[in-house]
Amino acid sequence: MYRSFFPVLAVLMITVAGCAQKRADDAQEPSSSDAMPENEMVSTNAPDSATAVLNPTEGNSVRGSVRFIKVDDGVRVIADVTGLASGKHGFHVHENGDCSAPDGSSAGGHFSNGTTPHGAPDNDADMRHAGDLGNVTADSEGHAHLDRVDPVLSLSGPMSIVGRAVIVHGGMDDLTSQPSGAAGPRVACGVIE
Ligand code: CU
Ligand code: ZN
């Protein structure tokens, strides 16, 4: 009796457990198949363009927009910024797409691969941060316009700027001081989307 009872009981328990598992699988089947068309619609294509809407940090009235467009030799950057003091203002891509801090500090430091120094946008890629876009220059009305092709920026891959932030500074980026050009406070911030 002992010799046969325990193996039979064990088989019964495994069978019961197996049926319960099967029922659980059946119950989940409709929802997983519902989700499938949505998954198929997710695009794997890299974006051809991205935009950042610049909003003022606390105590400032600097606003604007920056458009990034993929072109053959890099990314064309078209920026329009208003509410600035006349003159040059540091203009960078910062690492975090987070403008929530009143002073813009949540955007972190200049976007880079972690191995290059701060530099001018015309420097070779290994002598600038990826996010070093130099300065925008405001006229007497406080309006700055910039339109140039940057050979280092990318809208796809591990160094994509999408999901990061554009920062405009109150002062000029001197293009040499480490780690960020001594450009002063952050007066506007926008997430690149
Ligand atoms: Cu900056
Ligand atoms: Zn930098």
mmCIF file of C-alpha atoms and ligand atoms in Angstrom:
data_model
loop_
_atom_site.group_PDB
_atom_site.id
_atom_site.type_symbol
_atom_site.label_atom_id
_atom_site.label_comp_id
_atom_site.label_asym_id
_atom_site.label_seq_id
_atom_site.Cartn_x
_atom_site.Cartn_y
_atom_site.Cartn_z
ATOM 1 C CA MET A 1 0.000 0.000 0.000
ATOM 2 C CA TYR A 2 2.677 2.540 0.996
ATOM 3 C CA ARG A 3 4.681 1.682 -2.079
ATOM 4 C CA SER A 4 1.925 2.671 -4.492
ATOM 5 C CA PHE A 5 0.026 5.404 -2.600
ATOM 6 C CA PHE A 6 2.674 8.102 -2.472
ATOM 7 C CA PRO A 7 3.707 8.006 -6.120
ATOM 8 C CA VAL A 8 0.033 8.134 -7.142
ATOM 9 C CA LEU A 9 -0.599 11.087 -4.843
ATOM 10 C CA ALA A 10 2.423 12.864 -6.256
ATOM 11 C CA VAL A 11 1.212 12.321 -9.819
ATOM 12 C CA LEU A 12 -2.245 13.598 -8.848
ATOM 13 C CA MET A 13 -0.801 16.763 -7.319
ATOM 14 C CA ILE A 14 1.348 17.470 -10.349
ATOM 15 C CA THR A 15 -1.657 16.916 -12.612
ATOM 16 C CA VAL A 16 -3.834 19.280 -10.569
ATOM 17 C CA ALA A 17 -1.099 21.915 -10.573
ATOM 18 C CA GLY A 18 -0.645 21.521 -14.308
ATOM 19 C CA CYS A 19 -4.360 22.037 -14.966
ATOM 20 C CA ALA A 20 -4.413 25.148 -12.812
ATOM 21 C CA GLN A 21 -1.472 26.538 -14.742
ATOM 22 C CA LYS A 22 -3.187 25.751 -18.039
ATOM 23 C CA ARG A 23 -6.327 27.590 -16.929
ATOM 24 C CA ALA A 24 -4.229 30.591 -15.926
ATOM 25 C CA ASP A 25 -2.591 30.574 -19.357
ATOM 26 C CA ASP A 26 -6.004 30.369 -21.045
ATOM 27 C CA ALA A 27 -7.272 33.275 -18.992
ATOM 28 C CA GLN A 28 -4.357 35.466 -20.051
ATOM 29 C CA GLU A 29 -4.474 34.585 -23.698
ATOM 30 C CA PRO A 30 -7.099 37.150 -24.807
ATOM 31 C CA SER A 31 -5.265 40.097 -23.278
ATOM 32 C CA SER A 32 -1.867 39.138 -24.724
ATOM 33 C CA SER A 33 -3.298 38.751 -28.220
ATOM 34 C CA ASP A 34 -5.099 42.114 -27.844
ATOM 35 C CA ALA A 35 -1.740 43.730 -27.181
ATOM 36 C CA MET A 36 -0.089 42.298 -30.264
ATOM 37 C CA PRO A 37 -1.298 44.768 -32.930
ATOM 38 C CA GLU A 38 -0.114 47.643 -30.759
ATOM 39 C CA ASN A 39 3.369 46.113 -30.518
ATOM 40 C CA GLU A 40 3.499 45.758 -34.282
ATOM 41 C CA MET A 41 2.789 49.467 -34.673
ATOM 42 C CA VAL A 42 5.852 50.527 -32.639
ATOM 43 C CA SER A 43 8.230 52.046 -35.146
ATOM 44 C CA THR A 44 11.910 51.200 -35.078
ATOM 45 C CA ASN A 45 12.794 54.055 -37.449
ATOM 46 C CA ALA A 46 15.015 56.806 -36.061
ATOM 47 C CA PRO A 47 13.427 60.268 -36.122
ATOM 48 C CA ASP A 48 14.406 62.723 -38.874
ATOM 49 C CA SER A 49 13.758 65.712 -36.647
ATOM 50 C CA ALA A 50 13.123 66.772 -33.083
ATOM 51 C CA THR A 51 12.017 69.949 -31.331
ATOM 52 C CA ALA A 52 12.634 71.615 -27.998
ATOM 53 C CA VAL A 53 10.296 74.314 -26.681
ATOM 54 C CA LEU A 54 12.294 76.596 -24.407
ATOM 55 C CA ASN A 55 10.614 77.886 -21.279
ATOM 56 C CA PRO A 56 12.044 80.393 -18.815
ATOM 57 C CA THR A 57 13.598 79.251 -15.573
ATOM 58 C CA GLU A 58 12.486 81.006 -12.396
ATOM 59 C CA GLY A 59 12.928 84.771 -12.530
ATOM 60 C CA ASN A 60 13.538 84.879 -16.285
ATOM 61 C CA SER A 61 11.426 85.538 -19.358
ATOM 62 C CA VAL A 62 13.485 83.767 -22.012
ATOM 63 C CA ARG A 63 11.451 81.668 -24.427
ATOM 64 C CA GLY A 64 12.008 80.031 -27.738
ATOM 65 C CA SER A 65 12.152 76.966 -29.876
ATOM 66 C CA VAL A 66 14.894 74.810 -31.299
ATOM 67 C CA ARG A 67 14.437 72.500 -34.234
ATOM 68 C CA PHE A 68 16.877 69.688 -35.003
ATOM 69 C CA ILE A 69 16.740 68.217 -38.505
ATOM 70 C CA LYS A 70 18.801 65.282 -39.732
ATOM 71 C CA VAL A 71 20.819 66.237 -42.834
ATOM 72 C CA ASP A 72 23.574 64.475 -44.794
ATOM 73 C CA ASP A 73 26.479 65.935 -42.845
ATOM 74 C CA GLY A 74 24.978 66.078 -39.372
ATOM 75 C CA VAL A 75 22.046 67.757 -37.694
ATOM 76 C CA ARG A 76 20.813 71.206 -38.721
ATOM 77 C CA VAL A 77 20.010 73.321 -35.668
ATOM 78 C CA ILE A 78 17.527 76.155 -36.072
ATOM 79 C CA ALA A 79 16.934 78.204 -32.933
ATOM 80 C CA ASP A 80 14.869 81.282 -32.181
ATOM 81 C CA VAL A 81 15.062 82.705 -28.690
ATOM 82 C CA THR A 82 13.463 85.835 -27.229
ATOM 83 C CA GLY A 83 13.686 87.706 -23.935
ATOM 84 C CA LEU A 84 17.486 87.717 -23.781
ATOM 85 C CA ALA A 85 19.889 90.469 -22.792
ATOM 86 C CA SER A 86 21.713 91.569 -25.951
ATOM 87 C CA GLY A 87 24.943 89.706 -26.613
ATOM 88 C CA LYS A 88 26.143 86.110 -26.506
ATOM 89 C CA HIS A 89 24.513 83.358 -24.471
ATOM 90 C CA GLY A 90 25.770 79.830 -23.905
ATOM 91 C CA PHE A 91 23.658 77.306 -25.789
ATOM 92 C CA HIS A 92 24.024 73.600 -25.096
ATOM 93 C CA VAL A 93 22.398 70.201 -25.072
ATOM 94 C CA HIS A 94 22.435 68.988 -21.473
ATOM 95 C CA GLU A 95 22.280 65.348 -20.476
ATOM 96 C CA ASN A 96 18.883 65.053 -18.750
ATOM 97 C CA GLY A 97 15.554 65.806 -20.402
ATOM 98 C CA ASP A 98 14.348 67.304 -17.133
ATOM 99 C CA CYS A 99 13.556 71.011 -16.783
ATOM 100 C CA SER A 100 11.650 70.621 -13.505
ATOM 101 C CA ALA A 101 14.116 72.431 -11.219
ATOM 102 C CA PRO A 102 13.390 76.192 -10.893
ATOM 103 C CA ASP A 103 17.008 76.952 -11.884
ATOM 104 C CA GLY A 104 17.229 74.295 -14.611
ATOM 105 C CA SER A 105 19.832 72.310 -12.669
ATOM 106 C CA SER A 106 17.796 69.108 -13.163
ATOM 107 C CA ALA A 107 19.022 69.042 -16.772
ATOM 108 C CA GLY A 108 22.464 68.027 -15.490
ATOM 109 C CA GLY A 109 25.753 68.757 -17.198
ATOM 110 C CA HIS A 110 26.645 69.090 -20.857
ATOM 111 C CA PHE A 111 25.693 66.025 -22.866
ATOM 112 C CA SER A 112 28.852 64.075 -23.730
ATOM 113 C CA ASN A 113 30.295 60.578 -23.834
ATOM 114 C CA GLY A 114 32.160 61.335 -20.616
ATOM 115 C CA THR A 115 35.645 61.437 -22.107
ATOM 116 C CA THR A 116 35.864 64.748 -23.973
ATOM 117 C CA PRO A 117 36.535 68.276 -22.644
ATOM 118 C CA HIS A 118 34.249 71.280 -22.998
ATOM 119 C CA GLY A 119 34.945 73.128 -26.214
ATOM 120 C CA ALA A 120 33.729 75.077 -29.198
ATOM 121 C CA PRO A 121 31.158 73.635 -31.603
ATOM 122 C CA ASP A 122 33.710 73.867 -34.430
ATOM 123 C CA ASN A 123 36.225 71.705 -32.551
ATOM 124 C CA ASP A 124 36.813 68.112 -33.578
ATOM 125 C CA ALA A 125 34.424 65.644 -31.928
ATOM 126 C CA ASP A 126 37.052 64.522 -29.408
ATOM 127 C CA MET A 127 37.692 68.102 -28.277
ATOM 128 C CA ARG A 128 34.141 69.119 -27.372
ATOM 129 C CA HIS A 129 31.110 67.763 -25.596
ATOM 130 C CA ALA A 130 28.521 66.430 -28.030
ATOM 131 C CA GLY A 131 26.161 69.046 -26.580
ATOM 132 C CA ASP A 132 28.511 72.014 -27.049
ATOM 133 C CA LEU A 133 26.633 74.263 -29.429
ATOM 134 C CA GLY A 134 28.525 77.425 -28.468
ATOM 135 C CA ASN A 135 26.488 80.602 -28.182
ATOM 136 C CA VAL A 136 23.434 82.253 -29.591
ATOM 137 C CA THR A 137 23.727 86.010 -30.116
ATOM 138 C CA ALA A 138 20.838 88.255 -29.144
ATOM 139 C CA ASP A 139 20.213 91.590 -30.874
ATOM 140 C CA SER A 140 19.139 94.790 -29.117
ATOM 141 C CA GLU A 141 15.568 93.478 -29.016
ATOM 142 C CA GLY A 142 16.686 90.377 -27.157
ATOM 143 C CA HIS A 143 16.096 88.076 -30.093
ATOM 144 C CA ALA A 144 18.622 85.446 -31.123
ATOM 145 C CA HIS A 145 18.502 83.373 -34.285
ATOM 146 C CA LEU A 146 20.845 80.515 -35.089
ATOM 147 C CA ASP A 147 20.947 78.216 -38.085
ATOM 148 C CA ARG A 148 23.911 75.910 -38.523
ATOM 149 C CA VAL A 149 24.679 72.277 -39.266
ATOM 150 C CA ASP A 150 26.371 70.465 -36.403
ATOM 151 C CA PRO A 151 28.513 67.492 -37.497
ATOM 152 C CA VAL A 152 28.568 65.829 -34.057
ATOM 153 C CA LEU A 153 24.909 65.781 -32.957
ATOM 154 C CA SER A 154 22.840 62.680 -33.609
ATOM 155 C CA LEU A 155 19.105 61.941 -33.464
ATOM 156 C CA SER A 156 19.557 58.176 -33.102
ATOM 157 C CA GLY A 157 21.754 55.591 -31.438
ATOM 158 C CA PRO A 158 23.449 55.705 -28.038
ATOM 159 C CA MET A 159 24.434 59.375 -28.449
ATOM 160 C CA SER A 160 20.978 60.529 -29.529
ATOM 161 C CA ILE A 161 19.985 63.955 -28.217
ATOM 162 C CA VAL A 162 16.278 63.034 -28.239
ATOM 163 C CA GLY A 163 14.992 62.994 -24.662
ATOM 164 C CA ARG A 164 17.720 65.369 -23.463
ATOM 165 C CA ALA A 165 17.437 69.125 -22.883
ATOM 166 C CA VAL A 166 18.486 72.401 -24.470
ATOM 167 C CA ILE A 167 19.705 75.063 -22.044
ATOM 168 C CA VAL A 168 20.237 78.759 -22.772
ATOM 169 C CA HIS A 169 22.512 80.577 -20.328
ATOM 170 C CA GLY A 170 22.511 84.120 -18.973
ATOM 171 C CA GLY A 171 26.145 84.648 -19.944
ATOM 172 C CA MET A 172 28.560 83.844 -22.723
ATOM 173 C CA ASP A 173 30.178 80.446 -23.174
ATOM 174 C CA ASP A 174 33.909 81.264 -23.446
ATOM 175 C CA LEU A 175 34.357 77.905 -25.237
ATOM 176 C CA THR A 176 37.402 77.016 -23.126
ATOM 177 C CA SER A 177 36.635 77.077 -19.368
ATOM 178 C CA GLN A 178 36.010 73.610 -17.916
ATOM 179 C CA PRO A 179 33.637 71.974 -17.505
ATOM 180 C CA SER A 180 30.997 74.194 -19.046
ATOM 181 C CA GLY A 181 32.358 77.441 -20.471
ATOM 182 C CA ALA A 182 31.541 79.661 -17.461
ATOM 183 C CA ALA A 183 28.272 80.640 -19.106
ATOM 184 C CA GLY A 184 26.430 81.591 -15.934
ATOM 185 C CA PRO A 185 22.884 80.781 -14.837
ATOM 186 C CA ARG A 186 20.419 78.763 -16.870
ATOM 187 C CA VAL A 187 17.736 81.134 -18.157
ATOM 188 C CA ALA A 188 15.699 78.780 -20.342
ATOM 189 C CA CYS A 189 15.248 75.041 -20.659
ATOM 190 C CA GLY A 190 13.423 72.748 -23.056
ATOM 191 C CA VAL A 191 13.201 68.977 -23.463
ATOM 192 C CA ILE A 192 14.115 67.649 -26.932
ATOM 193 C CA GLU A 193 11.160 65.612 -28.238
HETATM 194 CU CU CU B 1 24.599 74.759 -20.837
HETATM 195 ZN ZN ZN B 2 30.426 71.524 -22.779
#
